[in-house]
């Protein structure tokens, strides 16, 4: 049952479910969705709720990609900040997009409850702790979030942060009570089961190989069959292939890494909070306690899509650098996943000139954004709303080819150096509140 999934914490704890078949015939549907990650499943679920007959094609297993390997943080916002968003979308557009991102968090939370999804374990709270001294900056951020978006965030002093995180690395923090963390693979499997239960067709081990236009829709060819559908939605994320060249040219696959520790005795002497934790470095750490005594730790980003041989050691080093008291920790599993990034760092949600819908480019912020993407695409297909247009300023810009990759990696190294410099300065003065 776990066959085909890479070794992750989530595979080790997934809900039992039978594999889905592959396409072996000719099928008719209203909507064919290509990609069985959370973008594809959310779109299928939203379309099905509107009475449409859906087919989902996944080339491997459901949520085999980023959706089944990630940190499990569900927070409002996008992979880039409001300032950058406002540059293209204007201030009002940025506010409307923020509201959609909040709705995305709500959709996931509501689906878990409404569908009674098993072993998804939603747990409230995300704590962002900074690694330099800036009490005034964080307090201003809390006030601004309230003023601009009506969001309730709680400022934490250094002493309050260090009651929860026993590490000298941290200074002040912000606690987001409306954010949560969960088991993304079990969530995805639950959504797929719901789609199948309500008459949708979910296929695994079925890659879409070609798409051709025909009167009244499209034909999607797979190895042993085909699907005829009025609409096609492309949701390949960081695994998007050359099926639709305009999409392939418009994103960069960016890898990021995760680690699961073996059980840790007296873990509360290091991490003493049920909240998930992140810092604010460009490719900072994000982690949480799972099963009461293990740490699930994420970090690093790179344009290299091949795993380093010492991935586990790289990640282990990151944990111990923050919590030296965990020097003897043992690694249970370490893995990577690919995210899809557009140059503008925003999701790409829209329709090509050929009439193909797409929902991709969710970067490292896909748990809420895939949910709202599914909803706005379904609304657009049914003609219920044109909220999808809010994403129009963030189109399929060229990714820059090989130069794009070099530029991203160089920018990352530069920002990493800036983060390190800021931290070193902070620890030299080590001003405590
Ligand atoms: C290690 C890691 C940690 C992360 N942590 C977080 C986090 O804590 N919070 C957060 O919000 N986001 C996080 N993210 C980002 C988030 O996981 C992604 O943005 C999100 O899962 C993207 O969903 P998706 O459906 O677009 O892509 P995916 O989940 O990658 O799904 C795409 C699917 O399409 C399939 N596919 C591609 N081409 C074809 C084809 N031709 N035919 C059939 N199938 C095809 C692939 O096999 C794949 O399963 C993380 C990502 C990674 C990798």
PDB file of C-alpha atoms and ligand atoms in Angstrom, residues 34-40 57-61 63-75 206-209 235-241 243 254 256-258 286 335-339 359-370, ligand 1:
ATOM      1  CA  UNK A  34      -3.582  16.381 -14.486  1.00  0.00           C
ATOM      2  CA  UNK A  35      -1.608  15.952 -11.254  1.00  0.00           C
ATOM      3  CA  UNK A  36      -2.779  14.268  -8.053  1.00  0.00           C
ATOM      4  CA  UNK A  37      -1.194  16.656  -5.540  1.00  0.00           C
ATOM      5  CA  UNK A  38      -3.198  19.051  -3.406  1.00  0.00           C
ATOM      6  CA  UNK A  39      -3.711  21.498  -6.284  1.00  0.00           C
ATOM      7  CA  UNK A  40      -5.269  18.769  -8.430  1.00  0.00           C
ATOM      8  CA  UNK A  57      -4.671  11.599 -13.447  1.00  0.00           C
ATOM      9  CA  UNK A  58      -1.569  11.053 -11.289  1.00  0.00           C
ATOM     10  CA  UNK A  59       1.582   9.677 -12.869  1.00  0.00           C
ATOM     11  CA  UNK A  60       2.766   8.045  -9.606  1.00  0.00           C
ATOM     12  CA  UNK A  61       0.721   7.852  -6.385  1.00  0.00           C
ATOM     13  CA  UNK A  63       0.318  13.190  -3.299  1.00  0.00           C
ATOM     14  CA  UNK A  64       3.540  11.441  -4.252  1.00  0.00           C
ATOM     15  CA  UNK A  65       5.105  14.900  -4.906  1.00  0.00           C
ATOM     16  CA  UNK A  66       5.455  17.952  -2.641  1.00  0.00           C
ATOM     17  CA  UNK A  67       1.940  17.550  -1.237  1.00  0.00           C
ATOM     18  CA  UNK A  68       2.824  14.298   0.501  1.00  0.00           C
ATOM     19  CA  UNK A  69       6.316  15.300   1.688  1.00  0.00           C
ATOM     20  CA  UNK A  70       6.037  18.806   3.115  1.00  0.00           C
ATOM     21  CA  UNK A  71       6.269  20.467   6.525  1.00  0.00           C
ATOM     22  CA  UNK A  72       2.497  20.471   7.025  1.00  0.00           C
ATOM     23  CA  UNK A  73       2.284  24.181   8.005  1.00  0.00           C
ATOM     24  CA  UNK A  74      -1.026  25.745   6.987  1.00  0.00           C
ATOM     25  CA  UNK A  75      -0.642  29.506   7.256  1.00  0.00           C
ATOM     26  CA  UNK A 206      -1.170   7.290 -15.295  1.00  0.00           C
ATOM     27  CA  UNK A 207       0.852  10.069 -16.895  1.00  0.00           C
ATOM     28  CA  UNK A 208      -0.872  12.427 -19.315  1.00  0.00           C
ATOM     29  CA  UNK A 209       1.259  12.143 -22.448  1.00  0.00           C
ATOM     30  CA  UNK A 235      -1.609  20.852 -11.701  1.00  0.00           C
ATOM     31  CA  UNK A 236       1.885  19.363 -12.073  1.00  0.00           C
ATOM     32  CA  UNK A 237       3.614  21.569  -9.454  1.00  0.00           C
ATOM     33  CA  UNK A 238       7.411  21.150  -9.304  1.00  0.00           C
ATOM     34  CA  UNK A 239       7.073  17.995 -11.411  1.00  0.00           C
ATOM     35  CA  UNK A 240       5.531  19.790 -14.412  1.00  0.00           C
ATOM     36  CA  UNK A 241       6.885  18.227 -17.605  1.00  0.00           C
ATOM     37  CA  UNK A 243       3.252  18.485 -21.850  1.00  0.00           C
ATOM     38  CA  UNK A 254      13.347  24.217  -6.414  1.00  0.00           C
ATOM     39  CA  UNK A 256      13.978  21.607  -0.208  1.00  0.00           C
ATOM     40  CA  UNK A 257      14.845  19.035   2.457  1.00  0.00           C
ATOM     41  CA  UNK A 258      13.262  17.416   5.511  1.00  0.00           C
ATOM     42  CA  UNK A 286      10.673  25.076  10.004  1.00  0.00           C
ATOM     43  CA  UNK A 335      14.106  13.312   2.078  1.00  0.00           C
ATOM     44  CA  UNK A 336      13.640  16.084  -0.439  1.00  0.00           C
ATOM     45  CA  UNK A 337      10.781  17.394  -2.535  1.00  0.00           C
ATOM     46  CA  UNK A 338      10.384  19.773  -5.453  1.00  0.00           C
ATOM     47  CA  UNK A 339       8.459  23.006  -5.284  1.00  0.00           C
ATOM     48  CA  UNK A 359      -3.022  25.976 -11.061  1.00  0.00           C
ATOM     49  CA  UNK A 360       0.643  25.754 -10.172  1.00  0.00           C
ATOM     50  CA  UNK A 361       3.644  27.736  -8.830  1.00  0.00           C
ATOM     51  CA  UNK A 362       2.708  27.481  -5.140  1.00  0.00           C
ATOM     52  CA  UNK A 363       6.339  27.548  -3.988  1.00  0.00           C
ATOM     53  CA  UNK A 364       6.916  26.783  -0.325  1.00  0.00           C
ATOM     54  CA  UNK A 365       3.451  28.038   0.593  1.00  0.00           C
ATOM     55  CA  UNK A 366       1.104  25.530  -0.980  1.00  0.00           C
ATOM     56  CA  UNK A 367      -1.105  24.210   1.797  1.00  0.00           C
ATOM     57  CA  UNK A 368      -3.498  27.173   1.833  1.00  0.00           C
ATOM     58  CA  UNK A 369      -2.885  28.383  -1.720  1.00  0.00           C
ATOM     59  CA  UNK A 370      -3.684  25.058  -3.442  1.00  0.00           C
TER      60      UNK A 370
HETATM   61  C1  LIG B   1       9.884  19.467   1.628  1.00  0.00           C
HETATM   62  C2  LIG B   1       8.783  20.475   1.414  1.00  0.00           C
HETATM   63  C3  LIG B   1       8.262  21.173   2.507  1.00  0.00           C
HETATM   64  C4  LIG B   1       7.212  22.074   2.331  1.00  0.00           C
HETATM   65  N1  LIG B   1       6.597  22.614   3.426  1.00  0.00           N
HETATM   66  C5  LIG B   1       5.456  23.326   3.270  1.00  0.00           C
HETATM   67  C6  LIG B   1       4.708  23.748   4.396  1.00  0.00           C
HETATM   68  O1  LIG B   1       5.016  23.410   5.540  1.00  0.00           O
HETATM   69  N2  LIG B   1       3.610  24.524   4.171  1.00  0.00           N
HETATM   70  C7  LIG B   1       3.207  24.888   2.914  1.00  0.00           C
HETATM   71  O2  LIG B   1       2.219  25.620   2.783  1.00  0.00           O
HETATM   72  N3  LIG B   1       3.871  24.447   1.819  1.00  0.00           N
HETATM   73  C8  LIG B   1       4.971  23.670   1.956  1.00  0.00           C
HETATM   74  N4  LIG B   1       5.629  23.189   0.862  1.00  0.00           N
HETATM   75  C9  LIG B   1       5.087  23.513  -0.471  1.00  0.00           C
HETATM   76  C10 LIG B   1       3.881  22.629  -0.825  1.00  0.00           C
HETATM   77  O3  LIG B   1       4.138  21.296  -0.485  1.00  0.00           O
HETATM   78  C11 LIG B   1       3.594  22.740  -2.330  1.00  0.00           C
HETATM   79  O4  LIG B   1       3.475  24.095  -2.696  1.00  0.00           O
HETATM   80  C12 LIG B   1       2.301  22.036  -2.734  1.00  0.00           C
HETATM   81  O5  LIG B   1       2.261  20.727  -2.198  1.00  0.00           O
HETATM   82  C13 LIG B   1       2.179  21.996  -4.238  1.00  0.00           C
HETATM   83  O6  LIG B   1       1.091  21.179  -4.584  1.00  0.00           O
HETATM   84  P1  LIG B   1       0.905  20.759  -6.106  1.00  0.00           P
HETATM   85  O7  LIG B   1      -0.304  19.913  -6.174  1.00  0.00           O
HETATM   86  O8  LIG B   1       0.996  21.979  -6.963  1.00  0.00           O
HETATM   87  O9  LIG B   1       2.227  19.911  -6.458  1.00  0.00           O
HETATM   88  P2  LIG B   1       2.615  18.405  -6.080  1.00  0.00           P
HETATM   89  O10 LIG B   1       2.129  18.025  -4.759  1.00  0.00           O
HETATM   90  O11 LIG B   1       4.070  18.265  -6.348  1.00  0.00           O
HETATM   91  O12 LIG B   1       1.775  17.538  -7.106  1.00  0.00           O
HETATM   92  C14 LIG B   1       2.007  17.548  -8.507  1.00  0.00           C
HETATM   93  C15 LIG B   1       1.684  16.153  -9.007  1.00  0.00           C
HETATM   94  O13 LIG B   1       1.563  16.177 -10.427  1.00  0.00           O
HETATM   95  C16 LIG B   1       1.999  14.938 -10.916  1.00  0.00           C
HETATM   96  N5  LIG B   1       2.248  15.093 -12.353  1.00  0.00           N
HETATM   97  C17 LIG B   1       3.129  15.939 -12.954  1.00  0.00           C
HETATM   98  N6  LIG B   1       3.051  15.790 -14.301  1.00  0.00           N
HETATM   99  C18 LIG B   1       2.107  14.853 -14.552  1.00  0.00           C
HETATM  100  C19 LIG B   1       1.573  14.279 -15.755  1.00  0.00           C
HETATM  101  N7  LIG B   1       2.015  14.627 -16.990  1.00  0.00           N
HETATM  102  N8  LIG B   1       0.600  13.331 -15.644  1.00  0.00           N
HETATM  103  C20 LIG B   1       0.122  12.953 -14.424  1.00  0.00           C
HETATM  104  N9  LIG B   1       0.615  13.454 -13.267  1.00  0.00           N
HETATM  105  C21 LIG B   1       1.586  14.409 -13.329  1.00  0.00           C
HETATM  106  C22 LIG B   1       3.220  14.631 -10.066  1.00  0.00           C
HETATM  107  O14 LIG B   1       3.543  13.257 -10.058  1.00  0.00           O
HETATM  108  C23 LIG B   1       2.796  15.154  -8.682  1.00  0.00           C
HETATM  109  O15 LIG B   1       2.286  14.131  -7.834  1.00  0.00           O
HETATM  110  C24 LIG B   1       6.714  22.327   1.003  1.00  0.00           C
HETATM  111  C25 LIG B   1       7.266  21.671  -0.099  1.00  0.00           C
HETATM  112  C26 LIG B   1       8.284  20.748   0.092  1.00  0.00           C
HETATM  113  C27 LIG B   1       8.844  20.026  -1.105  1.00  0.00           C
END
